[in-house]
Tab-separated table of C-alpha atoms in Angstrom:
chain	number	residue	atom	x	y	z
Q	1171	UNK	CA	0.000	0.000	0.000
Q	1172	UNK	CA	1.416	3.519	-1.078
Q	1173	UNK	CA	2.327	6.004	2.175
Q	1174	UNK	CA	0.049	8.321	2.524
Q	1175	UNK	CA	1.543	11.773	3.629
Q	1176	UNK	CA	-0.924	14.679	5.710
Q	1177	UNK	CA	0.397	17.657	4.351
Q	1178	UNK	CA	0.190	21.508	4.037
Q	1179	UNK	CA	1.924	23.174	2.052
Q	1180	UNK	CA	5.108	25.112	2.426
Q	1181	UNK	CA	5.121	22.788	5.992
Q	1182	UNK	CA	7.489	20.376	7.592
Q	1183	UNK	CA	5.918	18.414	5.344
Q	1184	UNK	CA	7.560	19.281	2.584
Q	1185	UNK	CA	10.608	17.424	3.682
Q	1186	UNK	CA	8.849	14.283	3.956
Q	1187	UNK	CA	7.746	14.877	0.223
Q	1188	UNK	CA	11.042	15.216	-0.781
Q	1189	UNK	CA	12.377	12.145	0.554
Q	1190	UNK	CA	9.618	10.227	-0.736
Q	1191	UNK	CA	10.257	11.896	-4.009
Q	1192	UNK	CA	13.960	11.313	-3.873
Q	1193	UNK	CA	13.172	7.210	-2.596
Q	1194	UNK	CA	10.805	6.580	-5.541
Q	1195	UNK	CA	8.253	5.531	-3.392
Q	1196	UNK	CA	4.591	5.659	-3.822
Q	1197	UNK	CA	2.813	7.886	-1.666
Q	1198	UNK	CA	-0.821	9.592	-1.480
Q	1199	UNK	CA	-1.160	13.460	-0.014
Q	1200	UNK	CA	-3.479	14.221	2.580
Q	1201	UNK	CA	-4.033	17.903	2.814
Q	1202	UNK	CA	-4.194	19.380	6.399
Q	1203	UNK	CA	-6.205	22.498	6.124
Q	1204	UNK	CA	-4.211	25.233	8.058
Q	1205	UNK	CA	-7.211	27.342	7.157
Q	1206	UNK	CA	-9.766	25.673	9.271
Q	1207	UNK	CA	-6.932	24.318	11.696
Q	1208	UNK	CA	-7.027	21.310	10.565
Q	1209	UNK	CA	-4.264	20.347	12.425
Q	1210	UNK	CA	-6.388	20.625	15.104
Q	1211	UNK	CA	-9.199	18.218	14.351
Q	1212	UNK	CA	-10.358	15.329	16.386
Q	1213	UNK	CA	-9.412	12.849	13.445
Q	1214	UNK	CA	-5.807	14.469	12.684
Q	1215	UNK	CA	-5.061	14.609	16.821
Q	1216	UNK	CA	-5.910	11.004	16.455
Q	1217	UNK	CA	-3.025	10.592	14.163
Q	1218	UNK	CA	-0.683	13.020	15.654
Q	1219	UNK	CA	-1.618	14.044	19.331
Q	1220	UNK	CA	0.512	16.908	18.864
Q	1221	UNK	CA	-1.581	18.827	16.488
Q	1222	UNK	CA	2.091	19.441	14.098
Q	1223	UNK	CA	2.810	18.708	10.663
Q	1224	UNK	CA	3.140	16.234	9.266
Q	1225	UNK	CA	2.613	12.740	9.525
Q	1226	UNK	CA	2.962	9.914	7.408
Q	1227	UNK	CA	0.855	6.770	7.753
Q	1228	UNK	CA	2.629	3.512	7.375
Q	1229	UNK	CA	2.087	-0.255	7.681
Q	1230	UNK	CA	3.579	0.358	11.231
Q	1231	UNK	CA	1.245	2.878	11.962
Q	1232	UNK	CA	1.492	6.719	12.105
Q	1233	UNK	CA	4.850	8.562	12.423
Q	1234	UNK	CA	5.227	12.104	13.265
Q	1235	UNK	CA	8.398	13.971	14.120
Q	1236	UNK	CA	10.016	15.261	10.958
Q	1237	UNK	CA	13.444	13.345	11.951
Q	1238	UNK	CA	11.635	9.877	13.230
Q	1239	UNK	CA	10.134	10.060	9.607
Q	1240	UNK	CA	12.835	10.408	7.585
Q	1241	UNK	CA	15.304	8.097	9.418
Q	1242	UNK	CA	12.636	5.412	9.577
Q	1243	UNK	CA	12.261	5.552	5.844
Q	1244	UNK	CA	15.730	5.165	5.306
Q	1245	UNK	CA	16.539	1.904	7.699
Q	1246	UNK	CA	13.163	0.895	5.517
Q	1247	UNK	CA	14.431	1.043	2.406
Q	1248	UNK	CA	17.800	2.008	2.484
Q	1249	UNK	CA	19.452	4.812	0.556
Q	1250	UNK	CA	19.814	8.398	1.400
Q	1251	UNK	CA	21.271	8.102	4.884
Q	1252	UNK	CA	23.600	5.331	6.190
Q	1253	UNK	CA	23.219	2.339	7.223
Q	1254	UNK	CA	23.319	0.659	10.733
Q	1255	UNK	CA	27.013	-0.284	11.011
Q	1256	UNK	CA	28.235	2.270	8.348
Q	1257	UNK	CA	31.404	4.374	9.228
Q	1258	UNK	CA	29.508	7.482	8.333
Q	1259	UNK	CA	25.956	6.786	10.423
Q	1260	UNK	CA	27.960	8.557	13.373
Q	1261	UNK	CA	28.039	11.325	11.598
Q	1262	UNK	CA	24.694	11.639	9.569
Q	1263	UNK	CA	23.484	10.509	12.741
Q	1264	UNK	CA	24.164	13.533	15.027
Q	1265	UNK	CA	23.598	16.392	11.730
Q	1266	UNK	CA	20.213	14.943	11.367
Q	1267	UNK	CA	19.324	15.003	15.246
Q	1268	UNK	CA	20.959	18.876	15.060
Q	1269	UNK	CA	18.784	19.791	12.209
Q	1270	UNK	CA	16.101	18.312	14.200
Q	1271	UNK	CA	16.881	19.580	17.596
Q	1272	UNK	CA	18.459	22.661	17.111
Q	1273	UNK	CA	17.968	24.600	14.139
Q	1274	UNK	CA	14.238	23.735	13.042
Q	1275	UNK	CA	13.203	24.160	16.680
Q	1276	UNK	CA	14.670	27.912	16.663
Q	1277	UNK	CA	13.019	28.336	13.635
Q	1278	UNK	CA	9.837	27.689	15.057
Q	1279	UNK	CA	9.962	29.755	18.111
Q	1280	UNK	CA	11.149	32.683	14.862
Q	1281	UNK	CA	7.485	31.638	13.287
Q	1282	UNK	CA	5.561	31.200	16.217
Q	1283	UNK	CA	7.173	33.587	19.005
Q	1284	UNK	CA	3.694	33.346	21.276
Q	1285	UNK	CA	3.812	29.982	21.710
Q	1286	UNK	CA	7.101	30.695	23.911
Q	1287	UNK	CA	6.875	34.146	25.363
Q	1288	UNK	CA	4.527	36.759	26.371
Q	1289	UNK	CA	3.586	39.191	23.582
Q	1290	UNK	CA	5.408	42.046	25.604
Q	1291	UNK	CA	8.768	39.789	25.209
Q	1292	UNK	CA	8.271	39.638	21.823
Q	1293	UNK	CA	10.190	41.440	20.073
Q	1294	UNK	CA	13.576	40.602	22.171
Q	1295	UNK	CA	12.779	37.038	21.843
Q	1296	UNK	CA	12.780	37.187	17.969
Q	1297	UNK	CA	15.836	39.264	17.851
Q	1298	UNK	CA	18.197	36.910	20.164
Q	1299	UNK	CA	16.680	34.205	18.095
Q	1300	UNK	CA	17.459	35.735	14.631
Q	1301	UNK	CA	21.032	35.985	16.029
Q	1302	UNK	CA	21.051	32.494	17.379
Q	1303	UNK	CA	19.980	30.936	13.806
Q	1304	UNK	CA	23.300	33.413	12.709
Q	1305	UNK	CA	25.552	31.148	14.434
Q	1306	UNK	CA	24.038	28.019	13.920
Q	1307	UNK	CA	24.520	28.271	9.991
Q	1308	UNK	CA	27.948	29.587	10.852
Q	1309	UNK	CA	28.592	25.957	12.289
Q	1310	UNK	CA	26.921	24.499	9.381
Q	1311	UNK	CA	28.574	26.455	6.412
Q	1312	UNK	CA	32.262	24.107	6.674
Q	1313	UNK	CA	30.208	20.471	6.771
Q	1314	UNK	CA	31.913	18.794	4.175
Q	1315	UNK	CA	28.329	16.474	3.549
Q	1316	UNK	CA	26.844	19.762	1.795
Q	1317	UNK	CA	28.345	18.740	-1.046
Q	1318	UNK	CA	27.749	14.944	-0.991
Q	1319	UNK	CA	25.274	13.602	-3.244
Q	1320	UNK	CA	21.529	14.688	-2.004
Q	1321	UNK	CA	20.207	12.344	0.939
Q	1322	UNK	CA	18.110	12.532	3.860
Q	1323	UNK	CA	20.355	15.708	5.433
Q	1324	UNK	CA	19.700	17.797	2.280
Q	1325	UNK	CA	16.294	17.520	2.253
Q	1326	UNK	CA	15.868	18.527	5.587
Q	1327	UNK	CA	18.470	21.470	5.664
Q	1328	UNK	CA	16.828	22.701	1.868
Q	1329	UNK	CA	13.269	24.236	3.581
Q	1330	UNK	CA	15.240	24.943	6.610
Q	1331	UNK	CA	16.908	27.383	4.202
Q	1332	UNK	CA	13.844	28.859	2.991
Q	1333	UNK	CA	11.688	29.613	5.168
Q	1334	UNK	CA	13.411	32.552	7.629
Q	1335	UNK	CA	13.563	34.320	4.015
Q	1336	UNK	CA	9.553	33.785	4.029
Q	1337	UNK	CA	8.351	33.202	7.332
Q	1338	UNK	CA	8.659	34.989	10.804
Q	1339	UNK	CA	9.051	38.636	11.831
Q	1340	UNK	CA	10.336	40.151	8.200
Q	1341	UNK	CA	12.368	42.821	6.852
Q	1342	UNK	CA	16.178	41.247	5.283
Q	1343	UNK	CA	17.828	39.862	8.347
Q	1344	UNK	CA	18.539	37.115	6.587
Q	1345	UNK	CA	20.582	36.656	3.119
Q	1346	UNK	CA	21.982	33.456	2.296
Q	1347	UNK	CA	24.524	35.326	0.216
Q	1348	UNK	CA	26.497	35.748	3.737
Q	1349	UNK	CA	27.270	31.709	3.824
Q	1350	UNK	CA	28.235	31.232	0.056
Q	1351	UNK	CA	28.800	27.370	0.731
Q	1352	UNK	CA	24.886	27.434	1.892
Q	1353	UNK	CA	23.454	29.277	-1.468
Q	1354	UNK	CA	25.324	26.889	-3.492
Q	1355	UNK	CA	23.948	24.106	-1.990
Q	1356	UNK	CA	20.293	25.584	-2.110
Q	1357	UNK	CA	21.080	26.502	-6.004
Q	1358	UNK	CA	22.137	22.433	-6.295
Q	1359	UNK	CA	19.033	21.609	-4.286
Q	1360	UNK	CA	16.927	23.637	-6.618
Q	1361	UNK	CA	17.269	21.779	-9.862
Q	1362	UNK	CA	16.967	18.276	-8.082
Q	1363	UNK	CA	14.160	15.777	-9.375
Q	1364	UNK	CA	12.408	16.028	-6.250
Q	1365	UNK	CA	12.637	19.211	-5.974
Q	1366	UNK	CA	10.679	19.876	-9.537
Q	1367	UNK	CA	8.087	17.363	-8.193
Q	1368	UNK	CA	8.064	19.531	-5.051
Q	1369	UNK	CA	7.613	22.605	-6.767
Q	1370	UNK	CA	4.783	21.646	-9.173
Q	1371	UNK	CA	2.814	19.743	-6.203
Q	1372	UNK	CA	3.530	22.764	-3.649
Q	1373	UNK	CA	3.915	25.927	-6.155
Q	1374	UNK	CA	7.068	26.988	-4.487
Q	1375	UNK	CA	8.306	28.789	-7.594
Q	1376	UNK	CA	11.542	27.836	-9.700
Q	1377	UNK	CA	14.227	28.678	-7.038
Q	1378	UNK	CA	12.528	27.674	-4.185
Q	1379	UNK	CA	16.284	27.363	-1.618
Q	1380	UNK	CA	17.948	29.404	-3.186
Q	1381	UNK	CA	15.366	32.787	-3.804
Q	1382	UNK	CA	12.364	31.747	-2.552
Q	1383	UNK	CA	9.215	33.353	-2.863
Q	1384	UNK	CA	5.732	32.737	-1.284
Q	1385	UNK	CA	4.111	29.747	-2.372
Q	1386	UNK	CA	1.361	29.584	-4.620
Q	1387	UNK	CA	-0.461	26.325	-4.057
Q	1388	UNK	CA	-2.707	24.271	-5.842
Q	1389	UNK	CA	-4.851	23.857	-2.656
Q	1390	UNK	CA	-4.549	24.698	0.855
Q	1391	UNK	CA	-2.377	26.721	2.457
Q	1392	UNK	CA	0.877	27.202	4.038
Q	1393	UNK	CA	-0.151	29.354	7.007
């Protein structure tokens, strides 16, 4: 039976899609209407108590958690992250669980500042947290795997790119230009197969890491 993948678009989802994309494997989309808050439905909770997106349905059951997806895919059907017992699983191993843990997390309290401080705190909050996402991709920039052939890390990293250029508090704190290892990866990223599937399913526009622009979707939407 295919996968079948509750989406928005323009969400976390999106890296989930390109994996899938990237794997070959057959999947069906499930759109989660953010416009109705569908995420918050007694039928999605049921899925995913957590109310986030996304989560992909599986002969196991339900996954959620961005990371738990991917890396279960991969020990499923191999390819795009290493093995158990590989050399290099040590070290896929703790970028995934840092894209995971670190930088997507401060990305969401950038998106969603109220969810972790008062309104009056705002505005400090999203400032210490623009700066903190600064030094994270200042860690990131020298990883030698940025330039390895696209697997599991590059589709996570790739929206991870795009969205503090979309998403968040505004105005042009951030320009990838600053990390030019970065914007060549996200101009690689942009040409990839699953990318181009990603972009006509999504409408993310022809440069969608490297100079993105908001999404036009073909349904739904991604706030």
């Amino acid at each position: 039976m295919p996968y079948r993948l509750h989406y928005a678009p323009d969400n976390a989802s999106l890296i989930v899609r390109l994996a899938l994309e990237a794997m070959g494997l057959p999947y069906d989309t499930v759109l989660v209407d953010r416009g109705t808050q569908g995420q918050t439905s007694p039928a999605y909770l049921a899925l995913n108590p957590n109310g986030l997106i996304p989560t992909l349905e599986t002969p196991d059951g339900p996954i959620f958690e961005t990371g738990a997806i991917l890396l279960w895919l991969a020990d499923r059907h191999g390819g795009l992250f290493p093995a158990p017992g590989h050399p290099d699983r040590a070290n896929a191993l703790k970028w995934l669980f840092w894209l995971s843990n670190t930088l997507h997390p401060a990305e969401r309290i950038l998106f969603y500042p109220d969810k972790h401080i008062d309104r009056a705190h705002t505005a400090a909050l999203l400032a210490r947290t623009q700066d903190r996402i600064g030094d994270m991709l200042d860690i990131l920039a020298p990883c030698d795997w940025l330039e390895e052939e696209a697997g599991m890390l590059h589709f996570y990293l790739g929206p991870l790119l795009r969205w503090p250029a979309l998403y968040g508090p505004g105005g042009d704190w951030f320009d990838l230009t600053r990390w030019p290892r970065l914007l060549a990866f996200a101009q690689a990223l942009d040409t990839h197969p699953a990318t181009l599937a990603a972009i006509e399913a999504e409408g993310l526009g022809p440069t969608p890491f490297s100079a993105p622009r908001p999404p036009n979707p073909p349904e739904g939407s991604a706030t």
